XYZ file of C-alpha atoms in Angstrom:
471
model
C -30.011 39.503 41.820
C -31.524 36.774 43.980
C -35.223 35.994 43.621
C -36.630 36.756 47.053
C -39.827 34.879 46.347
C -37.854 31.670 46.839
C -37.300 32.676 50.454
C -40.994 32.558 51.341
C -42.183 29.429 53.174
C -43.749 27.116 50.557
C -47.514 26.803 50.614
C -47.262 23.076 51.306
C -45.217 23.713 54.467
C -47.724 26.272 55.686
C -50.582 23.884 55.010
C -48.849 21.002 56.802
C -48.039 23.241 59.764
C -51.636 24.411 60.025
C -52.888 20.818 59.757
C -50.510 19.702 62.502
C -51.620 22.580 64.702
C -55.280 21.658 64.203
C -54.602 17.969 64.850
C -52.742 18.666 68.076
C -55.465 21.046 69.177
C -58.125 18.415 68.514
C -56.190 15.752 70.450
C -55.754 18.180 73.311
C -59.489 18.974 73.405
C -60.355 15.263 73.378
C -57.936 14.623 76.242
C -59.471 17.459 78.238
C -62.968 16.071 77.663
C -61.790 12.623 78.765
C -60.321 14.058 81.964
C -63.620 15.827 82.690
C -65.564 12.595 82.032
C -63.372 10.529 84.355
C -63.607 13.149 87.088
C -67.395 12.994 86.781
C -67.275 9.198 87.082
C -65.067 9.454 90.139
C -67.553 11.781 91.797
C -70.452 9.444 90.963
C -68.620 6.363 92.229
C -67.607 8.164 95.430
C -71.252 8.988 96.109
C -72.251 5.358 95.386
C -69.590 3.984 97.743
C -71.085 5.907 100.663
C -74.412 4.145 100.169
C -73.029 0.648 99.490
C -74.626 -1.960 101.796
C -72.015 -4.698 102.012
C -68.258 -4.717 102.495
C -67.883 -6.637 99.224
C -69.685 -3.908 97.293
C -67.580 -1.224 98.982
C -64.376 -3.109 98.114
C -65.448 -3.472 94.468
C -66.327 0.203 94.237
C -63.043 1.186 95.900
C -61.119 -0.902 93.381
C -63.062 0.716 90.541
C -62.258 4.143 91.997
C -58.549 3.305 92.135
C -58.677 2.142 88.516
C -60.384 5.357 87.456
C -57.819 7.413 89.356
C -54.976 5.593 87.598
C -56.687 6.187 84.257
C -57.134 9.838 85.151
C -53.456 10.127 86.042
C -52.472 8.615 82.712
C -54.811 10.925 80.820
C -53.451 13.959 82.653
C -49.888 12.914 81.813
C -50.877 12.495 78.173
C -52.520 15.915 78.232
C -49.366 17.450 79.685
C -47.295 15.776 76.959
C -49.611 17.064 74.243
C -49.517 20.556 75.702
C -45.720 20.459 75.808
C -45.636 19.290 72.189
C -47.897 22.184 71.217
C -45.540 24.621 72.913
C -42.577 23.019 71.157
C -44.349 23.381 67.823
C -44.936 27.069 68.465
C -41.229 27.486 69.258
C -40.350 25.709 66.002
C -42.648 28.033 64.054
C -41.051 31.047 65.723
C -37.598 29.727 64.845
C -38.702 29.325 61.223
C -39.808 32.942 61.204
C -36.370 33.916 62.508
C -34.628 31.870 59.801
C -36.676 33.358 56.970
C -36.210 36.851 58.385
C -32.449 36.329 58.531
C -32.343 34.937 54.997
C -34.250 37.928 53.674
C -31.836 40.333 55.314
C -28.810 38.405 54.020
C -30.150 38.362 50.456
C -30.872 42.084 50.521
C -27.396 42.785 51.898
C -25.783 40.671 49.177
C -27.922 42.345 46.527
C -26.647 45.725 47.655
C -23.069 44.430 47.608
C -23.524 42.952 44.129
C -25.010 46.171 42.794
C -22.094 48.159 44.201
C -19.633 45.723 42.603
C -21.446 45.924 39.251
C -21.349 49.717 39.361
C -17.629 49.582 40.088
C -17.056 47.170 37.180
C -18.915 49.518 34.837
C -16.856 52.471 35.961
C -13.590 50.597 35.539
C -14.655 49.272 32.128
C -15.327 52.810 30.929
C -11.981 53.958 32.275
C -10.288 51.084 30.416
C -12.014 52.032 27.154
C -10.894 55.623 27.576
C -7.309 54.504 28.116
C -7.409 52.198 25.098
C -8.761 55.030 22.961
C -5.888 57.233 24.039
C -3.304 54.476 23.355
C -4.594 53.659 19.819
C -3.976 57.190 18.552
C -0.331 57.995 19.312
C 0.884 61.452 18.313
C 2.328 61.773 14.770
C 5.960 62.745 14.985
C 7.819 64.457 12.145
C 11.500 63.409 12.227
C 12.310 66.182 9.763
C 11.138 68.882 12.118
C 13.816 71.317 13.119
C 15.692 70.321 16.255
C 14.269 66.684 16.321
C 16.763 63.922 15.310
C 15.541 61.142 12.966
C 16.674 58.438 15.422
C 13.977 59.562 17.862
C 11.079 58.239 15.664
C 11.511 54.474 16.472
C 11.725 55.275 20.173
C 8.471 57.262 19.930
C 6.713 54.369 18.139
C 7.840 51.929 20.832
C 6.444 54.270 23.494
C 3.087 54.393 21.651
C 2.971 50.593 21.444
C 3.590 50.331 25.196
C 0.864 52.899 25.766
C -1.598 50.727 23.821
C -0.624 47.499 25.599
C -0.532 48.539 29.221
C -4.353 48.729 29.604
C -4.458 45.037 28.699
C -1.956 44.343 31.444
C -4.200 46.313 33.793
C -7.141 43.922 33.328
C -6.009 41.391 36.006
C -5.494 44.251 38.436
C -8.987 45.566 37.752
C -10.500 42.105 38.192
C -8.691 41.743 41.516
C -10.006 45.142 42.594
C -13.583 44.104 41.816
C -13.160 40.931 43.890
C -11.827 42.974 46.807
C -14.779 45.364 46.576
C -17.197 42.394 46.633
C -15.522 40.745 49.613
C -15.390 43.959 51.600
C -19.060 44.616 50.957
C -19.953 41.008 51.794
C -18.052 40.979 55.091
C -18.745 44.449 56.298
C -20.452 44.327 59.701
C -23.826 45.942 60.088
C -23.515 49.461 61.500
C -24.573 49.950 65.080
C -27.941 51.604 65.497
C -27.565 55.276 66.329
C -28.570 56.469 69.761
C -31.093 59.251 69.954
C -30.953 61.802 72.769
C -34.191 63.314 74.024
C -34.095 66.875 72.706
C -34.925 69.998 74.665
C -37.706 72.083 73.180
C -36.465 75.364 71.719
C -39.516 76.496 69.799
C -41.381 79.795 69.800
C -43.027 81.229 72.900
C -46.509 81.013 71.365
C -47.929 77.667 70.351
C -50.240 77.103 67.405
C -53.745 75.742 67.795
C -52.370 72.250 67.240
C -49.506 72.679 69.703
C -45.797 73.326 69.170
C -44.528 71.319 66.209
C -41.245 69.473 66.583
C -39.113 67.575 64.079
C -39.775 63.842 63.741
C -37.457 61.307 65.301
C -37.871 58.401 62.867
C -34.596 56.998 61.541
C -33.831 54.446 58.817
C -34.859 50.901 59.905
C -33.633 47.496 58.865
C -34.537 46.706 55.210
C -36.727 43.807 56.349
C -38.676 46.040 58.711
C -41.591 48.255 57.683
C -40.702 51.411 55.798
C -40.385 54.765 57.497
C -43.571 56.778 57.719
C -43.354 60.550 57.952
C -44.913 61.155 61.371
C -45.378 64.766 62.555
C -44.863 65.455 66.244
C -46.080 68.189 68.570
C -46.257 69.340 72.183
C -49.171 71.074 73.867
C -48.609 74.137 76.030
C -49.439 73.894 79.742
C -51.128 76.701 81.652
C -47.901 77.602 83.454
C -46.121 78.173 80.130
C -44.351 74.828 79.897
C -45.015 72.005 77.479
C -46.460 68.535 77.787
C -44.970 65.289 76.438
C -43.885 65.014 72.808
C -46.639 63.368 70.778
C -46.564 61.595 67.412
C -49.608 61.941 65.185
C -50.282 58.343 64.125
C -52.410 57.588 61.055
C -55.377 55.339 61.434
C -55.512 51.949 59.777
C -56.463 48.303 59.988
C -54.074 45.735 61.460
C -54.081 42.156 62.720
C -53.921 42.173 66.515
C -52.745 39.250 68.637
C -51.473 35.842 67.621
C -53.064 32.410 67.235
C -51.308 29.698 69.246
C -52.000 25.993 69.508
C -51.922 26.164 73.294
C -54.577 28.408 74.806
C -53.110 31.827 75.577
C -53.980 35.452 76.267
C -52.759 36.489 72.809
C -55.647 35.250 70.689
C -57.681 34.791 68.764
C -55.916 37.086 66.312
C -58.357 39.450 64.663
C -58.597 42.500 62.436
C -58.920 45.787 64.333
C -59.647 49.224 62.893
C -57.738 52.086 64.540
C -58.757 55.733 64.151
C -55.999 58.383 63.920
C -54.720 59.496 67.326
C -51.688 60.964 69.083
C -49.226 58.782 71.025
C -46.354 59.708 73.321
C -43.038 59.485 71.475
C -41.381 58.540 74.761
C -42.445 56.858 77.959
C -43.466 59.480 80.525
C -40.313 60.581 82.352
C -39.647 61.360 85.995
C -39.226 65.020 85.045
C -42.681 65.149 83.470
C -44.376 63.165 86.234
C -42.654 65.059 89.071
C -44.039 68.327 87.681
C -47.545 66.857 87.912
C -46.935 65.407 91.381
C -45.742 68.740 92.813
C -48.631 70.603 91.176
C -51.217 68.226 92.663
C -49.573 67.520 96.024
C -48.819 63.863 95.314
C -45.812 62.060 96.672
C -42.856 61.606 94.322
C -42.248 57.987 93.227
C -38.904 56.369 94.029
C -36.204 56.369 91.365
C -34.405 53.330 92.906
C -31.081 55.150 92.704
C -31.052 55.312 88.890
C -31.743 59.039 88.587
C -34.770 61.041 87.569
C -34.889 63.615 84.761
C -35.335 61.803 81.441
C -35.510 58.316 82.928
C -38.948 56.714 82.480
C -41.050 57.116 85.589
C -41.612 53.839 87.470
C -43.272 52.855 90.713
C -46.614 54.346 89.643
C -49.990 52.628 89.826
C -52.644 52.536 87.135
C -54.555 55.232 89.040
C -51.393 57.380 89.203
C -50.990 57.100 85.435
C -54.633 57.961 84.812
C -54.352 60.890 87.237
C -51.444 62.269 85.199
C -53.455 62.104 81.964
C -56.414 63.850 83.635
C -54.083 66.618 84.835
C -52.674 67.031 81.331
C -56.211 67.359 79.980
C -56.981 70.145 82.455
C -53.685 71.906 81.796
C -53.882 71.836 78.003
C -57.582 71.733 77.240
C -56.986 68.554 75.210
C -58.268 65.032 75.784
C -55.347 63.001 77.195
C -55.702 59.392 78.320
C -53.942 56.057 78.515
C -53.839 54.277 75.134
C -56.133 51.339 74.620
C -54.494 47.937 74.309
C -55.341 47.845 70.598
C -53.876 51.325 70.025
C -50.741 50.337 71.917
C -50.155 47.200 69.821
C -50.898 49.092 66.595
C -48.314 51.726 67.581
C -45.757 49.126 68.733
C -46.008 47.119 65.491
C -45.490 50.307 63.442
C -46.796 48.627 60.304
C -44.718 45.450 60.754
C -45.786 41.826 61.123
C -42.853 40.516 63.159
C -42.450 39.766 66.843
C -40.800 43.173 67.236
C -41.223 46.337 65.169
C -37.882 45.651 63.429
C -38.618 41.993 62.555
C -38.817 38.534 64.127
C -35.383 38.149 65.703
C -33.734 39.880 68.640
C -31.113 42.381 67.446
C -28.381 44.259 69.280
C -28.798 47.894 70.247
C -32.552 47.846 69.726
C -33.849 47.753 73.310
C -33.021 47.075 76.955
C -34.320 43.868 78.555
C -32.941 40.925 80.532
C -31.101 39.468 77.511
C -31.025 42.306 74.929
C -27.263 42.911 75.158
C -27.455 46.575 76.212
C -25.476 48.343 78.940
C -28.617 48.517 81.119
C -29.782 44.889 80.805
C -31.214 43.578 84.099
C -29.635 46.542 85.915
C -31.793 49.606 85.465
C -33.981 51.523 83.078
C -32.312 53.482 80.271
C -32.899 57.194 79.594
C -35.780 57.518 77.159
C -34.669 57.793 73.538
C -31.459 55.807 74.087
C -32.329 53.502 71.193
C -33.427 53.931 67.601
C -37.046 54.889 67.004
C -39.580 52.732 65.193
C -40.934 53.674 61.743
C -43.736 55.462 63.626
C -41.120 57.598 65.388
C -41.742 55.988 68.804
C -39.025 54.963 71.258
C -38.928 52.081 73.741
C -42.174 50.349 72.779
C -40.049 47.214 73.261
C -38.304 46.942 76.619
C -37.183 49.539 79.173
C -40.414 49.581 81.244
C -43.783 47.905 80.940
C -46.541 50.369 80.166
C -50.008 50.588 81.659
C -52.851 50.703 79.118
C -56.501 51.587 79.644
C -58.017 48.084 79.332
C -59.407 45.806 81.979
C -57.806 42.382 81.726
C -59.808 39.540 80.200
C -58.247 36.225 79.108
C -57.958 36.370 75.326
C -59.760 38.598 72.849
C -63.150 36.916 72.607
C -65.819 39.650 72.399
C -63.157 42.374 72.521
C -63.894 45.604 70.575
C -62.723 45.700 66.976
C -62.671 49.492 66.672
C -59.653 50.224 68.877
C -61.638 51.123 72.012
C -60.414 50.015 75.426
C -62.100 46.994 76.950
C -63.773 48.015 80.211
C -66.297 45.202 80.801
C -66.020 42.792 83.699
C -64.862 43.376 87.275
C -61.538 44.979 86.206
C -59.687 43.161 88.980
C -56.585 43.449 86.810
C -55.366 46.024 84.301
C -53.239 45.253 81.236
C -49.592 46.313 80.769
C -47.525 45.948 77.594
C -44.008 46.089 76.199
C -41.575 44.131 78.394
C -38.995 45.688 80.713
C -35.290 45.995 81.471
C -35.427 42.975 83.821
C -37.751 40.777 81.740
C -36.715 38.324 78.970
C -36.858 39.466 75.364
C -39.820 37.169 74.657
C -41.953 39.301 77.003
C -41.494 42.419 74.842
C -42.911 40.897 71.657
C -45.580 43.119 70.213
C -48.467 40.747 71.002
C -47.480 39.678 74.550
C -49.665 40.859 77.434
C -49.152 41.231 81.181
C -51.663 41.913 83.952
C -51.396 43.628 87.318
C -53.700 44.721 90.104
C -54.379 48.441 89.446
C -52.639 49.496 92.654
C -49.364 47.748 91.738
C -46.205 49.884 91.928
C -43.023 48.239 90.604
C -39.566 49.384 89.511
C -40.283 48.147 85.964
C -43.795 49.498 85.454
C -44.502 52.898 83.888
C -46.670 54.288 81.070
C -46.953 56.563 78.063
C -49.829 58.828 77.109
C -52.273 59.026 74.204
C -54.381 61.963 73.077
C -57.441 62.349 70.916
C -57.152 64.558 67.834
């Protein structure tokens, strides 16, 4: 077996990377301070030029202003270059994550292949020993027995000798068979991820106090991804006898939200957040579910853009539309439905993993639909919910398909953001946050930590939502 500890980035590399990040950040801050200082000097000199008495003084001040402007231009170019270098460094770090993730998967695949080959060798060795045991004890023949000629004894001995030798001749064949088994295991392509179809509910007519329980949808993930967690699911009964969205009961826990980048971004600073147990929609809210609400409340039906309704994720709904749907569900079921907070959404999307996606760091086929995911719906339309494998939390389409409204008001970064999983509602709330990428957005936009912002009244063909519910 291969020692997987050798595949971890060495401590020295991590230390050097962190030192480089800090150095670039410091240079960038110094350049920004220098730009601010020069701008202040320009403003002061401009005010002085207005009050200059003589033409000579005005000319000297104008020349000084031009020199300062040239210096400012050079500083701004240097700042742009530093910023670009910081972005390049982040890309390099992401590529390193991809390499290590791929190496881990390759080692685990080869370990499985080696174990299978070793098991096959053991089985064949035992079979060989059995054959040798049979060949070393040939039957005793009595040439004096009635009806058996004496000349038959040498022929019987020769047959016994051949029986004892042929297992030795079989050894090269067995060795060749083991090599073939190894090569087949080593070259076998990874199986395509199974597609999951949204099931129809066929449970009893009466629901329990906790709602109608349904089987979980979690399937086996990649070995490098987080392990499967047994997540129970349920649906709450509506007053008209129907059922609400399928919900997964997610355990609470602590996780690291966001990501630290050298260049200032909306994703940081990364911080520890404590999440209480809650219920999360297994699927994005569908047209079928939303249309039921719209007809019951007299709202207009959103456009489906020619892609079909039914179990397609609803799009073209504003933040207020999404919140209105959760309020209606609360009235219909007697439960507390809402939009998930941004922290709850990221916790659910990570599903216990630390990678850029719930399955790891790299983009993989048949995992999601986005601009460059390689699916049949890429950059064309949304996919029916549940078309791709679920995460270890049993959730579908937390990466790609449609962006999802969350409850939070948008603020740049996570400074002063709650650490207990609550939604952030301070500030003017000019924008609301959306998460998860979409069918027409690049794969980088559906990384678990990436954020988007929209005016609450925005209605787009790639913007939908999923629901959360308190226990």
